[in-house]
Coordinates of C-alpha atoms in Angstrom, one line a residue:
M22 CA 35.0 39.4 -16.7
P23 CA 32.0 37.1 -17.5
E24 CA 33.5 34.8 -15.3
A25 CA 33.4 36.9 -12.8
Y26 CA 30.6 38.2 -13.0
E27 CA 28.9 34.9 -13.2
R28 CA 31.1 33.7 -10.0
H29 CA 30.5 36.8 -7.6
L30 CA 27.6 38.9 -8.7
A31 CA 24.7 36.8 -10.9
P32 CA 24.2 34.5 -7.8
V33 CA 23.6 37.1 -5.4
F34 CA 22.3 40.0 -7.0
F35 CA 20.7 39.2 -10.6
R36 CA 19.2 35.6 -9.4
P37 CA 16.9 36.9 -6.8
F38 CA 15.2 39.3 -8.8
A39 CA 15.4 37.1 -12.0
A40 CA 12.9 34.8 -10.3
D41 CA 10.7 37.3 -9.4
L42 CA 10.6 38.8 -13.3
A43 CA 10.4 35.4 -14.7
A44 CA 7.1 34.4 -12.4
R45 CA 5.6 38.0 -13.7
A46 CA 6.5 37.3 -17.9
A47 CA 4.8 33.9 -17.0
T48 CA 1.6 35.1 -16.0
L49 CA 1.5 36.7 -19.6
R50 CA 1.7 33.7 -21.0
P51 CA 3.9 34.5 -23.6
R52 CA 4.7 32.2 -27.2
R53 CA 8.0 33.7 -28.3
V54 CA 9.9 35.7 -26.1
L55 CA 13.1 38.1 -26.8
E56 CA 15.7 38.7 -23.9
I57 CA 18.1 41.8 -24.2
A58 CA 21.4 42.8 -22.6
A59 CA 20.6 38.8 -21.1
G60 CA 24.3 38.8 -19.9
T61 CA 25.5 35.3 -18.7
G62 CA 21.7 34.1 -18.4
A63 CA 20.2 34.4 -15.0
L64 CA 16.8 35.5 -16.2
T65 CA 17.0 33.5 -19.1
S66 CA 17.8 30.4 -17.0
A67 CA 14.5 31.3 -14.8
V68 CA 11.9 32.1 -18.1
L69 CA 12.6 28.7 -19.6
A70 CA 12.0 27.0 -16.2
V71 CA 8.5 28.7 -15.7
A72 CA 7.7 29.1 -19.7
P73 CA 8.8 25.7 -21.3
D74 CA 6.6 25.9 -23.8
A75 CA 7.6 29.5 -25.1
T76 CA 10.2 30.1 -27.5
V77 CA 13.2 32.3 -25.8
V78 CA 15.7 34.3 -27.6
A79 CA 18.3 35.8 -25.8
S80 CA 20.9 38.1 -26.9
D81 CA 23.4 40.6 -25.9
L82 CA 26.4 43.0 -26.9
N83 CA 29.2 41.1 -25.6
E84 CA 30.4 37.9 -27.4
A85 CA 31.8 36.7 -24.2
M86 CA 28.7 37.1 -22.2
V87 CA 27.0 35.3 -25.4
A88 CA 28.9 32.6 -25.1
C89 CA 29.1 32.1 -21.4
G90 CA 25.4 32.6 -21.4
A91 CA 25.0 29.4 -24.3
Q92 CA 26.4 27.3 -21.9
R93 CA 24.3 28.1 -19.1
A94 CA 21.2 28.2 -20.7
P95 CA 21.2 26.1 -23.6
G96 CA 17.2 26.0 -23.7
A97 CA 17.2 29.6 -25.6
E98 CA 18.4 30.3 -28.9
W99 CA 21.5 33.0 -28.3
R100 CA 22.3 35.8 -30.5
Q101 CA 25.2 38.3 -30.1
A102 CA 22.8 41.4 -30.8
D103 CA 23.1 45.2 -30.1
A104 CA 19.7 46.4 -28.7
Q105 CA 19.6 49.8 -30.4
E106 CA 19.6 47.8 -33.6
L107 CA 18.0 44.4 -33.3
P108 CA 18.6 41.7 -36.2
F109 CA 14.7 40.6 -36.2
E110 CA 11.9 41.1 -38.0
D111 CA 9.1 43.5 -37.2
G112 CA 6.5 42.0 -34.6
A113 CA 8.5 38.8 -34.1
F114 CA 7.7 38.4 -30.3
D115 CA 5.0 39.1 -27.7
L116 CA 7.2 39.6 -25.0
V117 CA 10.6 41.2 -24.7
L118 CA 12.3 40.7 -21.1
C119 CA 15.7 42.9 -19.8
Q120 CA 16.7 42.8 -16.3
F121 CA 19.3 45.5 -15.4
G122 CA 20.3 45.9 -18.8
V123 CA 18.0 49.5 -19.8
M124 CA 20.7 51.3 -17.6
F125 CA 23.7 50.8 -20.1
F126 CA 22.0 51.4 -23.3
P127 CA 23.7 55.0 -24.7
D128 CA 20.6 55.8 -26.5
R129 CA 17.5 54.4 -24.6
P130 CA 14.5 55.8 -26.7
A131 CA 16.6 54.1 -29.7
A132 CA 16.6 50.7 -28.1
Y133 CA 12.7 51.3 -26.9
A134 CA 12.1 52.1 -30.3
E135 CA 13.5 48.8 -31.3
V136 CA 11.4 46.9 -28.8
R137 CA 8.2 48.7 -30.1
R138 CA 9.4 47.5 -33.7
V139 CA 9.5 44.0 -32.6
L140 CA 7.0 43.3 -30.4
V141 CA 3.4 42.6 -31.9
P142 CA 0.4 45.2 -31.4
Q143 CA -0.4 44.9 -27.6
G144 CA 3.0 43.0 -27.2
R145 CA 4.3 43.7 -23.8
F146 CA 8.0 44.8 -22.3
L147 CA 9.1 43.9 -19.3
F148 CA 12.3 45.2 -17.8
S149 CA 14.1 46.4 -14.9
S150 CA 15.9 48.8 -13.4
W151 CA 18.2 49.6 -10.1
G152 CA 17.0 52.2 -7.6
P153 CA 19.6 54.3 -6.4
V154 CA 22.8 52.9 -5.1
A155 CA 21.8 54.1 -1.7
S156 CA 18.9 51.6 -1.7
H157 CA 21.6 48.7 -2.7
G158 CA 23.2 47.3 0.7
F159 CA 26.1 45.9 -1.1
G160 CA 26.7 48.6 -4.0
A161 CA 26.5 51.5 -1.2
A162 CA 28.9 49.5 1.0
F163 CA 31.3 48.8 -2.2
Q164 CA 31.3 52.5 -3.1
A165 CA 31.8 53.9 0.6
A166 CA 34.7 51.7 0.3
L167 CA 35.9 52.4 -2.5
E168 CA 35.6 56.7 -1.7
R169 CA 37.6 55.6 1.6
A170 CA 40.3 53.7 -0.4
V171 CA 40.3 56.2 -3.5
P172 CA 39.9 59.7 -1.9
D173 CA 41.4 61.5 -4.7
G174 CA 38.9 60.7 -7.4
A175 CA 37.0 57.0 -6.6
P176 CA 35.6 55.8 -9.9
T177 CA 32.0 56.9 -10.4
F178 CA 30.6 54.2 -12.2
L179 CA 28.0 52.3 -9.7
P180 CA 26.4 55.3 -8.8
E181 CA 26.3 57.0 -12.4
I182 CA 25.3 53.8 -14.6
P183 CA 23.6 50.5 -13.0
H184 CA 21.9 53.0 -10.5
G185 CA 21.8 56.1 -12.9
Y186 CA 18.7 55.0 -14.3
S187 CA 16.3 55.4 -11.1
D188 CA 13.8 57.6 -11.7
P189 CA 10.2 56.4 -13.0
H190 CA 9.3 59.4 -14.4
V191 CA 12.4 59.6 -16.9
V192 CA 11.8 56.3 -17.7
T193 CA 8.3 57.2 -18.5
E194 CA 9.3 59.8 -20.8
D195 CA 11.5 57.5 -23.0
L196 CA 9.3 55.0 -23.2
A197 CA 6.8 57.4 -24.6
A198 CA 9.2 59.1 -27.1
A199 CA 10.0 55.5 -28.4
G200 CA 6.1 54.8 -28.7
L201 CA 5.6 52.8 -25.8
A202 CA 2.9 52.8 -23.5
L203 CA 4.0 52.4 -19.3
D204 CA 1.8 50.2 -17.7
S205 CA 3.1 49.6 -14.2
A206 CA 6.4 50.6 -12.2
V207 CA 6.6 48.2 -9.4
E208 CA 9.0 48.6 -6.6
V209 CA 10.6 45.7 -5.1
T210 CA 13.2 45.4 -2.2
L211 CA 14.9 41.9 -1.8
D212 CA 17.9 40.3 0.3
G213 CA 21.2 39.3 -1.9
V214 CA 23.0 36.5 0.1
A215 CA 26.7 36.2 -0.4
E216 CA 29.3 33.9 0.4
S217 CA 31.3 36.7 1.9
A218 CA 31.8 40.6 1.7
A219 CA 35.4 39.4 0.0
S220 CA 33.4 37.4 -2.6
V221 CA 31.5 41.0 -3.1
A222 CA 33.9 42.8 -3.5
A223 CA 36.3 40.4 -5.7
G224 CA 32.9 40.8 -8.2
F225 CA 32.9 44.6 -8.2
L226 CA 36.8 44.7 -8.8
T227 CA 37.0 42.4 -11.4
G228 CA 33.2 42.1 -13.2
T229 CA 32.8 45.6 -13.7
P230 CA 34.4 48.5 -15.6
V231 CA 35.3 49.8 -11.9
G232 CA 38.0 47.1 -12.1
V233 CA 39.7 48.0 -15.2
A234 CA 39.6 51.6 -13.9
I235 CA 41.6 50.7 -10.7
A236 CA 44.0 48.0 -12.5
G237 CA 45.6 51.5 -14.2
R238 CA 46.4 52.8 -10.6
A239 CA 50.2 52.3 -9.6
D240 CA 48.3 51.2 -6.2
A241 CA 45.6 49.3 -7.6
E242 CA 46.5 46.3 -5.2
A243 CA 46.7 48.5 -2.5
V244 CA 43.0 50.0 -3.2
R245 CA 41.8 46.1 -4.0
A246 CA 43.2 45.0 -0.3
A247 CA 41.7 48.1 1.5
V248 CA 38.3 47.8 -0.4
T249 CA 37.9 44.4 0.4
R250 CA 39.0 45.1 4.2
D251 CA 36.5 47.7 4.4
M252 CA 33.4 46.2 2.9
T253 CA 33.9 43.1 5.6
E254 CA 33.9 45.4 8.4
Q255 CA 30.9 46.9 7.1
L256 CA 28.9 43.8 6.2
G257 CA 30.7 41.2 8.7
S258 CA 32.9 38.4 8.2
G259 CA 31.2 34.6 7.2
P260 CA 28.6 35.1 4.8
V261 CA 26.5 38.3 4.3
T262 CA 22.8 39.6 3.5
A263 CA 21.4 42.9 2.4
A264 CA 18.4 44.4 1.0
M265 CA 18.7 45.6 -2.7
T266 CA 16.0 47.8 -4.6
A267 CA 14.8 48.1 -8.3
T268 CA 12.2 48.9 -9.7
V269 CA 9.7 46.6 -12.2
Y270 CA 8.7 48.4 -15.2
T271 CA 5.6 46.9 -17.6
A272 CA 4.9 48.6 -20.7
H273 CA 3.3 47.6 -24.0
R274 CA 3.0 48.5 -27.5
P275 CA -0.1 50.2 -28.7
G276 CA -2.2 49.6 -31.9

């Protein structure tokens, strides 16, 4: 999964937003940075480039992601870590970053409480979350194709998990429950450029839990082929571009 994620999804979905988030982080002039749910290091690499004097620790729950990220962004210290039980001392960082990871935390207030704990007073938490799946050109095309290919119960992972935490009011309440104060919530729309619709389909079908759900079906190969064909019909052949919307949040630890 990490290889497919890095090959098909990271360049298209995550690197455009990583550049934006890293630029926002650089304006804060951080000295000690923790990234949680770092994946294969798209944001990590961008932060290292724009804040070369900062000490960067990148962490992820998935050991395979950590191993892949450590190869791709060796300038950071990589750690396997659960965001809800961070293995770092109180007040160890002045900036915590998370790009498109908070949606996956089983207990977000608990994870945010850990962020608060490891931040210095007035330290910042900068993170992003996808908008509704309809606001993501590639995700919407994939989910529509999947529902046509599997009319008897298509996997709902995409709209419910990556795109299921899109209400700023809910995010604000979760932050407040953890003792963090929201400073801003900014909607950002950027274009993703993929080598082909088939590449994006391959990323979703092999680099996310959707692939696991499909693999258990007797008609798995036919479903994958139908989704790929459908996405190509929707988006076109050759290189394809689609708009993607996310919200970037900035919060701080009071005190």
